[in-house]
Amino acid sequence: MTTLAVAAGTSFDEDKIKELKNAGYVELRGAEAVDFLVGNSAVKRDDQLGKGQTGTKRPQINYYPNNRVWYTCRGSFGSGCDIQSWDVENGDICFSVDPCDDAPMILKAPRSNSDKLGLMIYDQGEPPYEVYDITKGNQAGAPLFDDRFAGRLIELDRVKPSKEIRDANAHTQDGVISISGSRGISFLVGNTFLSHDVAAPSKEQGDAACREHGTYYSPDGDIISFTCQPPPGRLWTISVLHWKLQSGAICGKQSTDLSKCALARLTATLAPESPNDDSKLRVQDRQNGVTLFGYAGNVFNFRFEKRLNSERSSRERSER
């Protein structure tokens, strides 16, 4: 089968698209195009460094983890990703819904051993078109997550706070307990903090949740911060920072200056929902003027696909 090498920087027009199709590229639409994209990425061609070029230019990368949402990420993942919904309408892909936007052309490459699976081409009315290389896997390194969960608020006994809290330079004032030091870190690491703008999820069955603000402190050294616009938009924005523990403080991964590190300072206040909860305190974290309530564990199941694949490969090698 004939293949056609498409050089970076090639000016796309109708003649170039005809040439690609004559060389064996196949146009996909609707559900076929969705199936082709799921699990793969699209890297914006104009953002990529050319051969022999060096620098810090980072491309826009779109990633399609499933047939419900897609990620658009700029550069290294620390700069953040937006997560949006997508669907098929009238036989074409809608990458933004209500209303549906203009669908790109999806071209599947002829069979080859290359990681480049095809092309995504946006017709902007006249050349040059906006072109993405469709490549294997999650090139953005973005974390997967679930928007349905059954969360459990972190609660403490208001009347008899644990000795561990009292020993951590804590005090009680007007029913508020300050939590810092190692105890504060123990509440942060491995737990999720969410704004209280949406009703608490059911404990019996996971409900779709779209918190306005939230942070998850991964034991692996990632701080995943996220926002979500309420329905109908449900636009998630996620950014990832890396941290380490140093002398009871949270520091940047490469930080050597303790004065620039943040101490874990939390509070626990009286649960407001019901008189029956008077004996309970809710753990809170205040970030940029926003109060976030602590939930036990990784309630949105944030996980990094590349890391999981690497762990699977290591296990397979050790079992041989």
PDB file of C-alpha atoms in Angstrom:
ATOM      1  CA  MET A   1       0.000   0.000   0.000  1.00  0.00           C
ATOM      2  CA  THR A   2       1.278   3.444  -0.902  1.00  0.00           C
ATOM      3  CA  THR A   3       1.940   5.855   1.960  1.00  0.00           C
ATOM      4  CA  LEU A   4       2.471   9.601   1.796  1.00  0.00           C
ATOM      5  CA  ALA A   5       4.851  11.463   4.072  1.00  0.00           C
ATOM      6  CA  VAL A   6       3.304  14.752   5.137  1.00  0.00           C
ATOM      7  CA  ALA A   7       5.945  17.235   6.224  1.00  0.00           C
ATOM      8  CA  ALA A   8       5.443  19.634   9.110  1.00  0.00           C
ATOM      9  CA  GLY A   9       4.637  23.090   7.838  1.00  0.00           C
ATOM     10  CA  THR A  10       2.933  21.756   4.678  1.00  0.00           C
ATOM     11  CA  SER A  11       0.290  24.215   3.477  1.00  0.00           C
ATOM     12  CA  PHE A  12      -3.037  22.415   3.360  1.00  0.00           C
ATOM     13  CA  ASP A  13      -5.672  23.075   0.754  1.00  0.00           C
ATOM     14  CA  GLU A  14      -8.256  21.041  -1.192  1.00  0.00           C
ATOM     15  CA  ASP A  15      -5.601  19.702  -3.590  1.00  0.00           C
ATOM     16  CA  LYS A  16      -3.469  18.448  -0.699  1.00  0.00           C
ATOM     17  CA  ILE A  17      -6.482  16.671   0.836  1.00  0.00           C
ATOM     18  CA  LYS A  18      -7.239  14.999  -2.519  1.00  0.00           C
ATOM     19  CA  GLU A  19      -3.596  13.909  -2.721  1.00  0.00           C
ATOM     20  CA  LEU A  20      -3.836  12.362   0.743  1.00  0.00           C
ATOM     21  CA  LYS A  21      -6.993  10.458  -0.124  1.00  0.00           C
ATOM     22  CA  ASN A  22      -5.412   9.171  -3.353  1.00  0.00           C
ATOM     23  CA  ALA A  23      -2.507   7.924  -1.230  1.00  0.00           C
ATOM     24  CA  GLY A  24      -4.828   5.819   0.935  1.00  0.00           C
ATOM     25  CA  TYR A  25      -6.024   8.164   3.679  1.00  0.00           C
ATOM     26  CA  VAL A  26      -9.658   7.431   4.569  1.00  0.00           C
ATOM     27  CA  GLU A  27     -12.106  10.078   5.799  1.00  0.00           C
ATOM     28  CA  LEU A  28     -14.039   9.042   8.919  1.00  0.00           C
ATOM     29  CA  ARG A  29     -17.240  10.631  10.209  1.00  0.00           C
ATOM     30  CA  GLY A  30     -19.601  10.274  13.127  1.00  0.00           C
ATOM     31  CA  ALA A  31     -19.274   7.236  15.364  1.00  0.00           C
ATOM     32  CA  GLU A  32     -16.383   5.823  13.297  1.00  0.00           C
ATOM     33  CA  ALA A  33     -14.385   9.006  13.844  1.00  0.00           C
ATOM     34  CA  VAL A  34     -15.154   8.929  17.573  1.00  0.00           C
ATOM     35  CA  ASP A  35     -13.997   5.298  17.871  1.00  0.00           C
ATOM     36  CA  PHE A  36     -10.801   6.237  16.015  1.00  0.00           C
ATOM     37  CA  LEU A  37     -10.013   9.147  18.355  1.00  0.00           C
ATOM     38  CA  VAL A  38     -10.864   7.510  21.702  1.00  0.00           C
ATOM     39  CA  GLY A  39      -7.670   6.661  23.572  1.00  0.00           C
ATOM     40  CA  ASN A  40      -5.549   8.823  21.274  1.00  0.00           C
ATOM     41  CA  SER A  41      -4.386  12.438  20.998  1.00  0.00           C
ATOM     42  CA  ALA A  42      -4.301  15.242  18.426  1.00  0.00           C
ATOM     43  CA  VAL A  43      -1.201  17.483  18.447  1.00  0.00           C
ATOM     44  CA  LYS A  44      -1.469  20.876  16.773  1.00  0.00           C
ATOM     45  CA  ARG A  45       1.043  20.914  13.954  1.00  0.00           C
ATOM     46  CA  ASP A  46       1.863  24.649  13.852  1.00  0.00           C
ATOM     47  CA  ASP A  47       2.857  24.552  17.527  1.00  0.00           C
ATOM     48  CA  GLN A  48       5.449  21.798  17.102  1.00  0.00           C
ATOM     49  CA  LEU A  49       9.145  22.517  16.862  1.00  0.00           C
ATOM     50  CA  GLY A  50      10.579  21.840  13.423  1.00  0.00           C
ATOM     51  CA  LYS A  51      13.486  19.488  12.774  1.00  0.00           C
ATOM     52  CA  GLY A  52      16.681  20.843  14.299  1.00  0.00           C
ATOM     53  CA  GLN A  53      14.850  23.517  16.306  1.00  0.00           C
ATOM     54  CA  THR A  54      15.278  23.834  20.052  1.00  0.00           C
ATOM     55  CA  GLY A  55      13.383  25.802  22.650  1.00  0.00           C
ATOM     56  CA  THR A  56      10.468  25.644  25.046  1.00  0.00           C
ATOM     57  CA  LYS A  57       7.635  25.888  22.544  1.00  0.00           C
ATOM     58  CA  ARG A  58       4.861  23.582  23.704  1.00  0.00           C
ATOM     59  CA  PRO A  59       2.070  22.398  21.434  1.00  0.00           C
ATOM     60  CA  GLN A  60      -1.636  22.318  22.077  1.00  0.00           C
ATOM     61  CA  ILE A  61      -2.604  18.694  22.666  1.00  0.00           C
ATOM     62  CA  ASN A  62      -6.142  17.346  22.594  1.00  0.00           C
ATOM     63  CA  TYR A  63      -6.780  13.993  24.266  1.00  0.00           C
ATOM     64  CA  TYR A  64      -9.881  11.805  23.928  1.00  0.00           C
ATOM     65  CA  PRO A  65     -10.147   9.382  26.890  1.00  0.00           C
ATOM     66  CA  ASN A  66     -13.686   8.210  26.052  1.00  0.00           C
ATOM     67  CA  ASN A  67     -16.741   9.070  23.963  1.00  0.00           C
ATOM     68  CA  ARG A  68     -18.096  11.579  26.520  1.00  0.00           C
ATOM     69  CA  VAL A  69     -15.348  14.104  27.269  1.00  0.00           C
ATOM     70  CA  TRP A  70     -12.158  15.422  25.654  1.00  0.00           C
ATOM     71  CA  TYR A  71      -9.185  17.356  27.024  1.00  0.00           C
ATOM     72  CA  THR A  72      -7.450  20.347  25.466  1.00  0.00           C
ATOM     73  CA  CYS A  73      -4.049  20.933  27.088  1.00  0.00           C
ATOM     74  CA  ARG A  74      -1.403  23.538  26.427  1.00  0.00           C
ATOM     75  CA  GLY A  75       2.200  22.466  26.777  1.00  0.00           C
ATOM     76  CA  SER A  76       3.433  20.578  29.819  1.00  0.00           C
ATOM     77  CA  PHE A  77       0.472  19.519  31.894  1.00  0.00           C
ATOM     78  CA  GLY A  78       1.308  21.875  34.742  1.00  0.00           C
ATOM     79  CA  SER A  79      -0.106  24.700  32.624  1.00  0.00           C
ATOM     80  CA  GLY A  80      -3.526  23.108  32.780  1.00  0.00           C
ATOM     81  CA  CYS A  81      -6.210  21.428  30.698  1.00  0.00           C
ATOM     82  CA  ASP A  82      -9.845  22.176  29.952  1.00  0.00           C
ATOM     83  CA  ILE A  83     -12.200  19.198  29.799  1.00  0.00           C
ATOM     84  CA  GLN A  84     -15.316  19.500  27.667  1.00  0.00           C
ATOM     85  CA  SER A  85     -18.140  17.310  26.417  1.00  0.00           C
ATOM     86  CA  TRP A  86     -18.378  15.997  22.847  1.00  0.00           C
ATOM     87  CA  ASP A  87     -21.011  14.127  20.878  1.00  0.00           C
ATOM     88  CA  VAL A  88     -22.193  13.148  17.395  1.00  0.00           C
ATOM     89  CA  GLU A  89     -24.926  15.220  15.772  1.00  0.00           C
ATOM     90  CA  ASN A  90     -26.300  14.696  12.242  1.00  0.00           C
ATOM     91  CA  GLY A  91     -23.450  12.316  11.479  1.00  0.00           C
ATOM     92  CA  ASP A  92     -20.664  14.734  12.485  1.00  0.00           C
ATOM     93  CA  ILE A  93     -18.590  15.198  15.639  1.00  0.00           C
ATOM     94  CA  CYS A  94     -19.457  18.160  17.853  1.00  0.00           C
ATOM     95  CA  PHE A  95     -16.476  19.222  19.960  1.00  0.00           C
ATOM     96  CA  SER A  96     -18.657  21.826  21.617  1.00  0.00           C
ATOM     97  CA  VAL A  97     -22.337  21.269  22.098  1.00  0.00           C
ATOM     98  CA  ASP A  98     -25.355  23.596  22.397  1.00  0.00           C
ATOM     99  CA  PRO A  99     -24.748  24.740  19.730  1.00  0.00           C
ATOM    100  CA  CYS A 100     -22.690  22.208  17.767  1.00  0.00           C
ATOM    101  CA  ASP A 101     -19.544  23.677  16.216  1.00  0.00           C
ATOM    102  CA  ASP A 102     -18.115  22.929  12.766  1.00  0.00           C
ATOM    103  CA  ALA A 103     -16.681  19.422  12.660  1.00  0.00           C
ATOM    104  CA  PRO A 104     -13.072  18.888  11.532  1.00  0.00           C
ATOM    105  CA  MET A 105     -12.153  16.407   8.826  1.00  0.00           C
ATOM    106  CA  ILE A 106     -10.706  13.189  10.286  1.00  0.00           C
ATOM    107  CA  LEU A 107      -8.352  11.310   7.960  1.00  0.00           C
ATOM    108  CA  LYS A 108      -7.146   7.841   8.950  1.00  0.00           C
ATOM    109  CA  ALA A 109      -3.650   7.086   7.649  1.00  0.00           C
ATOM    110  CA  PRO A 110      -2.861   3.975   5.597  1.00  0.00           C
ATOM    111  CA  ARG A 111      -1.525   1.038   7.588  1.00  0.00           C
ATOM    112  CA  SER A 112       1.988   1.786   8.827  1.00  0.00           C
ATOM    113  CA  ASN A 113       4.289   1.288  11.806  1.00  0.00           C
ATOM    114  CA  SER A 114       4.256   4.993  12.640  1.00  0.00           C
ATOM    115  CA  ASP A 115       2.811   6.430  15.849  1.00  0.00           C
ATOM    116  CA  LYS A 116       1.024   8.974  13.674  1.00  0.00           C
ATOM    117  CA  LEU A 117      -2.396   7.512  13.013  1.00  0.00           C
ATOM    118  CA  GLY A 118      -3.864  10.229  10.844  1.00  0.00           C
ATOM    119  CA  LEU A 119      -4.799  13.882  10.579  1.00  0.00           C
ATOM    120  CA  MET A 120      -7.440  16.230  11.937  1.00  0.00           C
ATOM    121  CA  ILE A 121      -8.041  19.189   9.616  1.00  0.00           C
ATOM    122  CA  TYR A 122     -10.106  22.299  10.388  1.00  0.00           C
ATOM    123  CA  ASP A 123     -11.288  24.171   7.290  1.00  0.00           C
ATOM    124  CA  GLN A 124     -11.136  27.849   8.290  1.00  0.00           C
ATOM    125  CA  GLY A 125     -12.763  28.997   5.062  1.00  0.00           C
ATOM    126  CA  GLU A 126      -9.529  29.413   3.146  1.00  0.00           C
ATOM    127  CA  PRO A 127      -6.008  27.919   3.335  1.00  0.00           C
ATOM    128  CA  PRO A 128      -3.936  27.475   5.367  1.00  0.00           C
ATOM    129  CA  TYR A 129      -6.102  25.017   7.297  1.00  0.00           C
ATOM    130  CA  GLU A 130      -5.543  24.203  10.977  1.00  0.00           C
ATOM    131  CA  VAL A 131      -3.928  20.759  11.094  1.00  0.00           C
ATOM    132  CA  TYR A 132      -3.377  18.288  13.960  1.00  0.00           C
ATOM    133  CA  ASP A 133      -1.435  15.016  13.899  1.00  0.00           C
ATOM    134  CA  ILE A 134      -3.466  12.197  15.454  1.00  0.00           C
ATOM    135  CA  THR A 135      -1.053  10.157  17.576  1.00  0.00           C
ATOM    136  CA  LYS A 136      -1.253   7.103  19.798  1.00  0.00           C
ATOM    137  CA  GLY A 137      -2.133   7.357  23.470  1.00  0.00           C
ATOM    138  CA  ASN A 138      -2.326  10.202  25.979  1.00  0.00           C
ATOM    139  CA  GLN A 139       0.360  12.592  24.735  1.00  0.00           C
ATOM    140  CA  ALA A 140      -0.820  15.309  27.144  1.00  0.00           C
ATOM    141  CA  GLY A 141      -0.096  13.199  30.232  1.00  0.00           C
ATOM    142  CA  ALA A 142      -3.418  14.431  31.606  1.00  0.00           C
ATOM    143  CA  PRO A 143      -5.060  12.589  34.514  1.00  0.00           C
ATOM    144  CA  LEU A 144      -8.249  10.632  34.029  1.00  0.00           C
ATOM    145  CA  PHE A 145     -11.029  11.111  36.567  1.00  0.00           C
ATOM    146  CA  ASP A 146     -14.639  10.168  37.279  1.00  0.00           C
ATOM    147  CA  ASP A 147     -17.300  12.827  37.763  1.00  0.00           C
ATOM    148  CA  ARG A 148     -19.499  10.483  39.840  1.00  0.00           C
ATOM    149  CA  PHE A 149     -18.562   9.635  43.389  1.00  0.00           C
ATOM    150  CA  ALA A 150     -19.959   8.832  46.820  1.00  0.00           C
ATOM    151  CA  GLY A 151     -17.953  11.137  49.059  1.00  0.00           C
ATOM    152  CA  ARG A 152     -17.571  11.020  52.832  1.00  0.00           C
ATOM    153  CA  LEU A 153     -16.842  14.262  54.671  1.00  0.00           C
ATOM    154  CA  ILE A 154     -13.946  14.170  57.145  1.00  0.00           C
ATOM    155  CA  GLU A 155     -15.481  14.646  60.596  1.00  0.00           C
ATOM    156  CA  LEU A 156     -13.963  15.043  64.063  1.00  0.00           C
ATOM    157  CA  ASP A 157     -15.436  14.786  67.557  1.00  0.00           C
ATOM    158  CA  ARG A 158     -16.139  18.349  68.707  1.00  0.00           C
ATOM    159  CA  VAL A 159     -16.280  17.623  72.417  1.00  0.00           C
ATOM    160  CA  LYS A 160     -13.197  15.439  72.704  1.00  0.00           C
ATOM    161  CA  PRO A 161     -10.772  16.222  69.901  1.00  0.00           C
ATOM    162  CA  SER A 162      -8.005  13.668  69.720  1.00  0.00           C
ATOM    163  CA  LYS A 163      -4.827  14.076  71.733  1.00  0.00           C
ATOM    164  CA  GLU A 164      -2.938  14.073  68.454  1.00  0.00           C
ATOM    165  CA  ILE A 165      -4.674  17.295  67.424  1.00  0.00           C
ATOM    166  CA  ARG A 166      -4.087  18.982  70.807  1.00  0.00           C
ATOM    167  CA  ASP A 167      -0.405  18.121  70.682  1.00  0.00           C
ATOM    168  CA  ALA A 168      -0.049  19.658  67.200  1.00  0.00           C
ATOM    169  CA  ASN A 169      -0.060  23.235  68.532  1.00  0.00           C
ATOM    170  CA  ALA A 170      -3.847  23.375  68.204  1.00  0.00           C
ATOM    171  CA  HIS A 171      -6.335  25.427  70.154  1.00  0.00           C
ATOM    172  CA  THR A 172     -10.094  25.636  70.488  1.00  0.00           C
ATOM    173  CA  GLN A 173     -11.826  29.005  70.133  1.00  0.00           C
ATOM    174  CA  ASP A 174     -15.570  29.490  69.580  1.00  0.00           C
ATOM    175  CA  GLY A 175     -15.881  25.883  68.487  1.00  0.00           C
ATOM    176  CA  VAL A 176     -13.060  26.169  65.909  1.00  0.00           C
ATOM    177  CA  ILE A 177     -10.012  23.934  66.109  1.00  0.00           C
ATOM    178  CA  SER A 178      -6.798  24.897  64.298  1.00  0.00           C
ATOM    179  CA  ILE A 179      -4.871  21.989  62.801  1.00  0.00           C
ATOM    180  CA  SER A 180      -1.268  22.325  61.654  1.00  0.00           C
ATOM    181  CA  GLY A 181       2.041  20.504  61.503  1.00  0.00           C
ATOM    182  CA  SER A 182       2.134  16.773  60.890  1.00  0.00           C
ATOM    183  CA  ARG A 183      -1.550  16.408  61.787  1.00  0.00           C
ATOM    184  CA  GLY A 184      -2.515  18.971  59.163  1.00  0.00           C
ATOM    185  CA  ILE A 185      -0.461  17.138  56.554  1.00  0.00           C
ATOM    186  CA  SER A 186      -2.104  13.846  57.529  1.00  0.00           C
ATOM    187  CA  PHE A 187      -5.482  15.364  56.627  1.00  0.00           C
ATOM    188  CA  LEU A 188      -4.224  16.779  53.326  1.00  0.00           C
ATOM    189  CA  VAL A 189      -2.284  13.871  51.848  1.00  0.00           C
ATOM    190  CA  GLY A 190      -4.538  11.410  50.063  1.00  0.00           C
ATOM    191  CA  ASN A 191      -7.693  13.467  50.580  1.00  0.00           C
ATOM    192  CA  THR A 192      -9.848  15.806  48.490  1.00  0.00           C
ATOM    193  CA  PHE A 193     -11.061  19.300  49.415  1.00  0.00           C
ATOM    194  CA  LEU A 194     -14.166  20.672  47.705  1.00  0.00           C
ATOM    195  CA  SER A 195     -16.171  23.882  47.774  1.00  0.00           C
ATOM    196  CA  HIS A 196     -19.612  23.550  49.328  1.00  0.00           C
ATOM    197  CA  ASP A 197     -21.527  25.098  46.415  1.00  0.00           C
ATOM    198  CA  VAL A 198     -23.233  21.822  45.439  1.00  0.00           C
ATOM    199  CA  ALA A 199     -25.228  19.596  47.785  1.00  0.00           C
ATOM    200  CA  ALA A 200     -23.216  16.794  49.352  1.00  0.00           C
ATOM    201  CA  PRO A 201     -23.274  13.604  47.239  1.00  0.00           C
ATOM    202  CA  SER A 202     -25.232  10.550  48.243  1.00  0.00           C
ATOM    203  CA  LYS A 203     -23.474   7.983  50.386  1.00  0.00           C
ATOM    204  CA  GLU A 204     -25.452   5.160  48.810  1.00  0.00           C
ATOM    205  CA  GLN A 205     -24.921   5.901  45.124  1.00  0.00           C
ATOM    206  CA  GLY A 206     -22.408   8.050  43.274  1.00  0.00           C
ATOM    207  CA  ASP A 207     -23.955  11.245  41.935  1.00  0.00           C
ATOM    208  CA  ALA A 208     -22.642  13.462  39.147  1.00  0.00           C
ATOM    209  CA  ALA A 209     -20.802  16.300  40.853  1.00  0.00           C
ATOM    210  CA  CYS A 210     -19.503  19.609  39.517  1.00  0.00           C
ATOM    211  CA  ARG A 211     -17.816  21.459  42.362  1.00  0.00           C
ATOM    212  CA  GLU A 212     -16.836  25.044  41.610  1.00  0.00           C
ATOM    213  CA  HIS A 213     -13.417  24.549  43.268  1.00  0.00           C
ATOM    214  CA  GLY A 214     -11.444  21.562  44.480  1.00  0.00           C
ATOM    215  CA  THR A 215      -7.996  20.177  45.257  1.00  0.00           C
ATOM    216  CA  TYR A 216      -6.704  16.642  45.593  1.00  0.00           C
ATOM    217  CA  TYR A 217      -3.378  16.008  47.368  1.00  0.00           C
ATOM    218  CA  SER A 218      -1.965  12.827  45.875  1.00  0.00           C
ATOM    219  CA  PRO A 219       0.410  10.682  47.960  1.00  0.00           C
ATOM    220  CA  ASP A 220       2.502  10.439  44.762  1.00  0.00           C
ATOM    221  CA  GLY A 221       3.454  14.120  45.055  1.00  0.00           C
ATOM    222  CA  ASP A 222       0.836  15.760  42.819  1.00  0.00           C
ATOM    223  CA  ILE A 223      -1.503  18.573  43.797  1.00  0.00           C
ATOM    224  CA  ILE A 224      -4.431  18.422  41.364  1.00  0.00           C
ATOM    225  CA  SER A 225      -6.458  21.641  41.422  1.00  0.00           C
ATOM    226  CA  PHE A 226      -9.696  21.860  39.473  1.00  0.00           C
ATOM    227  CA  THR A 227     -12.729  23.995  38.818  1.00  0.00           C
ATOM    228  CA  CYS A 228     -16.020  23.068  37.197  1.00  0.00           C
ATOM    229  CA  GLN A 229     -18.670  25.294  35.658  1.00  0.00           C
ATOM    230  CA  PRO A 230     -22.174  24.128  36.590  1.00  0.00           C
ATOM    231  CA  PRO A 231     -24.537  22.527  34.045  1.00  0.00           C
ATOM    232  CA  PRO A 232     -25.265  22.846  31.214  1.00  0.00           C
ATOM    233  CA  GLY A 233     -21.647  23.768  30.443  1.00  0.00           C
ATOM    234  CA  ARG A 234     -19.896  21.392  32.878  1.00  0.00           C
ATOM    235  CA  LEU A 235     -16.509  22.699  31.715  1.00  0.00           C
ATOM    236  CA  TRP A 236     -13.731  21.275  33.896  1.00  0.00           C
ATOM    237  CA  THR A 237     -10.341  22.979  34.176  1.00  0.00           C
ATOM    238  CA  ILE A 238      -7.503  21.041  35.793  1.00  0.00           C
ATOM    239  CA  SER A 239      -3.909  21.923  36.645  1.00  0.00           C
ATOM    240  CA  VAL A 240      -1.217  19.803  38.296  1.00  0.00           C
ATOM    241  CA  LEU A 241       1.613  20.940  40.558  1.00  0.00           C
ATOM    242  CA  HIS A 242       4.280  18.749  42.159  1.00  0.00           C
ATOM    243  CA  TRP A 243       5.186  18.860  45.836  1.00  0.00           C
ATOM    244  CA  LYS A 244       7.241  17.234  48.569  1.00  0.00           C
ATOM    245  CA  LEU A 245       7.083  17.248  52.368  1.00  0.00           C
ATOM    246  CA  GLN A 246       9.874  19.087  54.138  1.00  0.00           C
ATOM    247  CA  SER A 247      10.027  19.863  57.880  1.00  0.00           C
ATOM    248  CA  GLY A 248       6.249  19.770  58.242  1.00  0.00           C
ATOM    249  CA  ALA A 249       5.663  21.991  55.206  1.00  0.00           C
ATOM    250  CA  ILE A 250       4.524  21.465  51.615  1.00  0.00           C
ATOM    251  CA  CYS A 251       7.225  22.573  49.170  1.00  0.00           C
ATOM    252  CA  GLY A 252       7.674  22.660  45.429  1.00  0.00           C
ATOM    253  CA  LYS A 253       9.329  19.534  44.033  1.00  0.00           C
ATOM    254  CA  GLN A 254      12.632  21.329  43.406  1.00  0.00           C
ATOM    255  CA  SER A 255      12.441  23.809  46.303  1.00  0.00           C
ATOM    256  CA  THR A 256      15.407  24.113  48.682  1.00  0.00           C
ATOM    257  CA  ASP A 257      14.234  27.294  50.471  1.00  0.00           C
ATOM    258  CA  LEU A 258      11.988  26.371  53.412  1.00  0.00           C
ATOM    259  CA  SER A 259      10.816  29.988  53.763  1.00  0.00           C
ATOM    260  CA  LYS A 260       9.005  29.628  50.429  1.00  0.00           C
ATOM    261  CA  CYS A 261       7.185  26.474  51.504  1.00  0.00           C
ATOM    262  CA  ALA A 262       3.592  26.438  52.747  1.00  0.00           C
ATOM    263  CA  LEU A 263       2.714  25.075  56.168  1.00  0.00           C
ATOM    264  CA  ALA A 264      -0.345  22.850  56.324  1.00  0.00           C
ATOM    265  CA  ARG A 265      -2.835  25.043  58.173  1.00  0.00           C
ATOM    266  CA  LEU A 266      -6.386  23.715  58.380  1.00  0.00           C
ATOM    267  CA  THR A 267      -9.348  24.323  60.644  1.00  0.00           C
ATOM    268  CA  ALA A 268     -12.245  22.226  61.871  1.00  0.00           C
ATOM    269  CA  THR A 269     -15.594  23.923  62.464  1.00  0.00           C
ATOM    270  CA  LEU A 270     -19.014  22.878  63.638  1.00  0.00           C
ATOM    271  CA  ALA A 271     -21.034  20.931  61.077  1.00  0.00           C
ATOM    272  CA  PRO A 272     -24.013  23.179  60.189  1.00  0.00           C
ATOM    273  CA  GLU A 273     -26.443  20.725  58.609  1.00  0.00           C
ATOM    274  CA  SER A 274     -28.397  19.402  61.608  1.00  0.00           C
ATOM    275  CA  PRO A 275     -28.654  19.748  65.393  1.00  0.00           C
ATOM    276  CA  ASN A 276     -27.872  16.031  65.507  1.00  0.00           C
ATOM    277  CA  ASP A 277     -24.386  16.838  64.155  1.00  0.00           C
ATOM    278  CA  ASP A 278     -23.447  19.192  67.004  1.00  0.00           C
ATOM    279  CA  SER A 279     -20.755  16.801  68.172  1.00  0.00           C
ATOM    280  CA  LYS A 280     -19.054  16.769  64.757  1.00  0.00           C
ATOM    281  CA  LEU A 281     -16.511  19.131  63.216  1.00  0.00           C
ATOM    282  CA  ARG A 282     -15.729  19.468  59.516  1.00  0.00           C
ATOM    283  CA  VAL A 283     -12.119  19.816  58.358  1.00  0.00           C
ATOM    284  CA  GLN A 284     -11.605  22.845  56.103  1.00  0.00           C
ATOM    285  CA  ASP A 285      -8.841  24.313  53.968  1.00  0.00           C
ATOM    286  CA  ARG A 286      -8.938  27.974  52.936  1.00  0.00           C
ATOM    287  CA  GLN A 287      -7.415  28.736  49.536  1.00  0.00           C
ATOM    288  CA  ASN A 288      -7.420  32.225  47.984  1.00  0.00           C
ATOM    289  CA  GLY A 289     -10.417  33.222  50.049  1.00  0.00           C
ATOM    290  CA  VAL A 290     -12.389  30.064  49.191  1.00  0.00           C
ATOM    291  CA  THR A 291     -13.265  27.557  51.927  1.00  0.00           C
ATOM    292  CA  LEU A 292     -12.904  23.929  50.865  1.00  0.00           C
ATOM    293  CA  PHE A 293     -14.323  21.034  52.888  1.00  0.00           C
ATOM    294  CA  GLY A 294     -12.313  17.845  53.355  1.00  0.00           C
ATOM    295  CA  TYR A 295     -13.525  14.540  51.896  1.00  0.00           C
ATOM    296  CA  ALA A 296     -11.809  11.247  52.677  1.00  0.00           C
ATOM    297  CA  GLY A 297      -9.757   9.810  49.829  1.00  0.00           C
ATOM    298  CA  ASN A 298      -9.456  10.437  46.097  1.00  0.00           C
ATOM    299  CA  VAL A 299     -13.182  10.995  45.544  1.00  0.00           C
ATOM    300  CA  PHE A 300     -12.918  11.717  41.800  1.00  0.00           C
ATOM    301  CA  ASN A 301     -10.502   8.811  41.245  1.00  0.00           C
ATOM    302  CA  PHE A 302      -7.777  10.949  39.645  1.00  0.00           C
ATOM    303  CA  ARG A 303      -5.167   8.684  38.027  1.00  0.00           C
ATOM    304  CA  PHE A 304      -2.403   9.092  35.477  1.00  0.00           C
ATOM    305  CA  GLU A 305      -2.671   6.688  32.555  1.00  0.00           C
ATOM    306  CA  LYS A 306       1.039   6.733  31.638  1.00  0.00           C
ATOM    307  CA  ARG A 307       2.013   6.038  35.249  1.00  0.00           C
ATOM    308  CA  LEU A 308      -0.444   3.139  35.455  1.00  0.00           C
ATOM    309  CA  ASN A 309       0.846   1.647  32.192  1.00  0.00           C
ATOM    310  CA  SER A 310       4.425   1.918  33.492  1.00  0.00           C
ATOM    311  CA  GLU A 311       3.462   0.177  36.733  1.00  0.00           C
ATOM    312  CA  ARG A 312       1.744  -2.597  34.776  1.00  0.00           C
ATOM    313  CA  SER A 313       4.863  -3.097  32.623  1.00  0.00           C
ATOM    314  CA  SER A 314       7.074  -3.282  35.717  1.00  0.00           C
ATOM    315  CA  ARG A 315       4.822  -5.887  37.308  1.00  0.00           C
ATOM    316  CA  GLU A 316       4.765  -7.956  34.123  1.00  0.00           C
ATOM    317  CA  ARG A 317       8.575  -7.926  33.905  1.00  0.00           C
ATOM    318  CA  SER A 318       8.933  -8.973  37.562  1.00  0.00           C
ATOM    319  CA  GLU A 319       6.515 -11.859  37.061  1.00  0.00           C
ATOM    320  CA  ARG A 320       8.465 -13.347  34.171  1.00  0.00           C
TER     321      ARG A 320
END
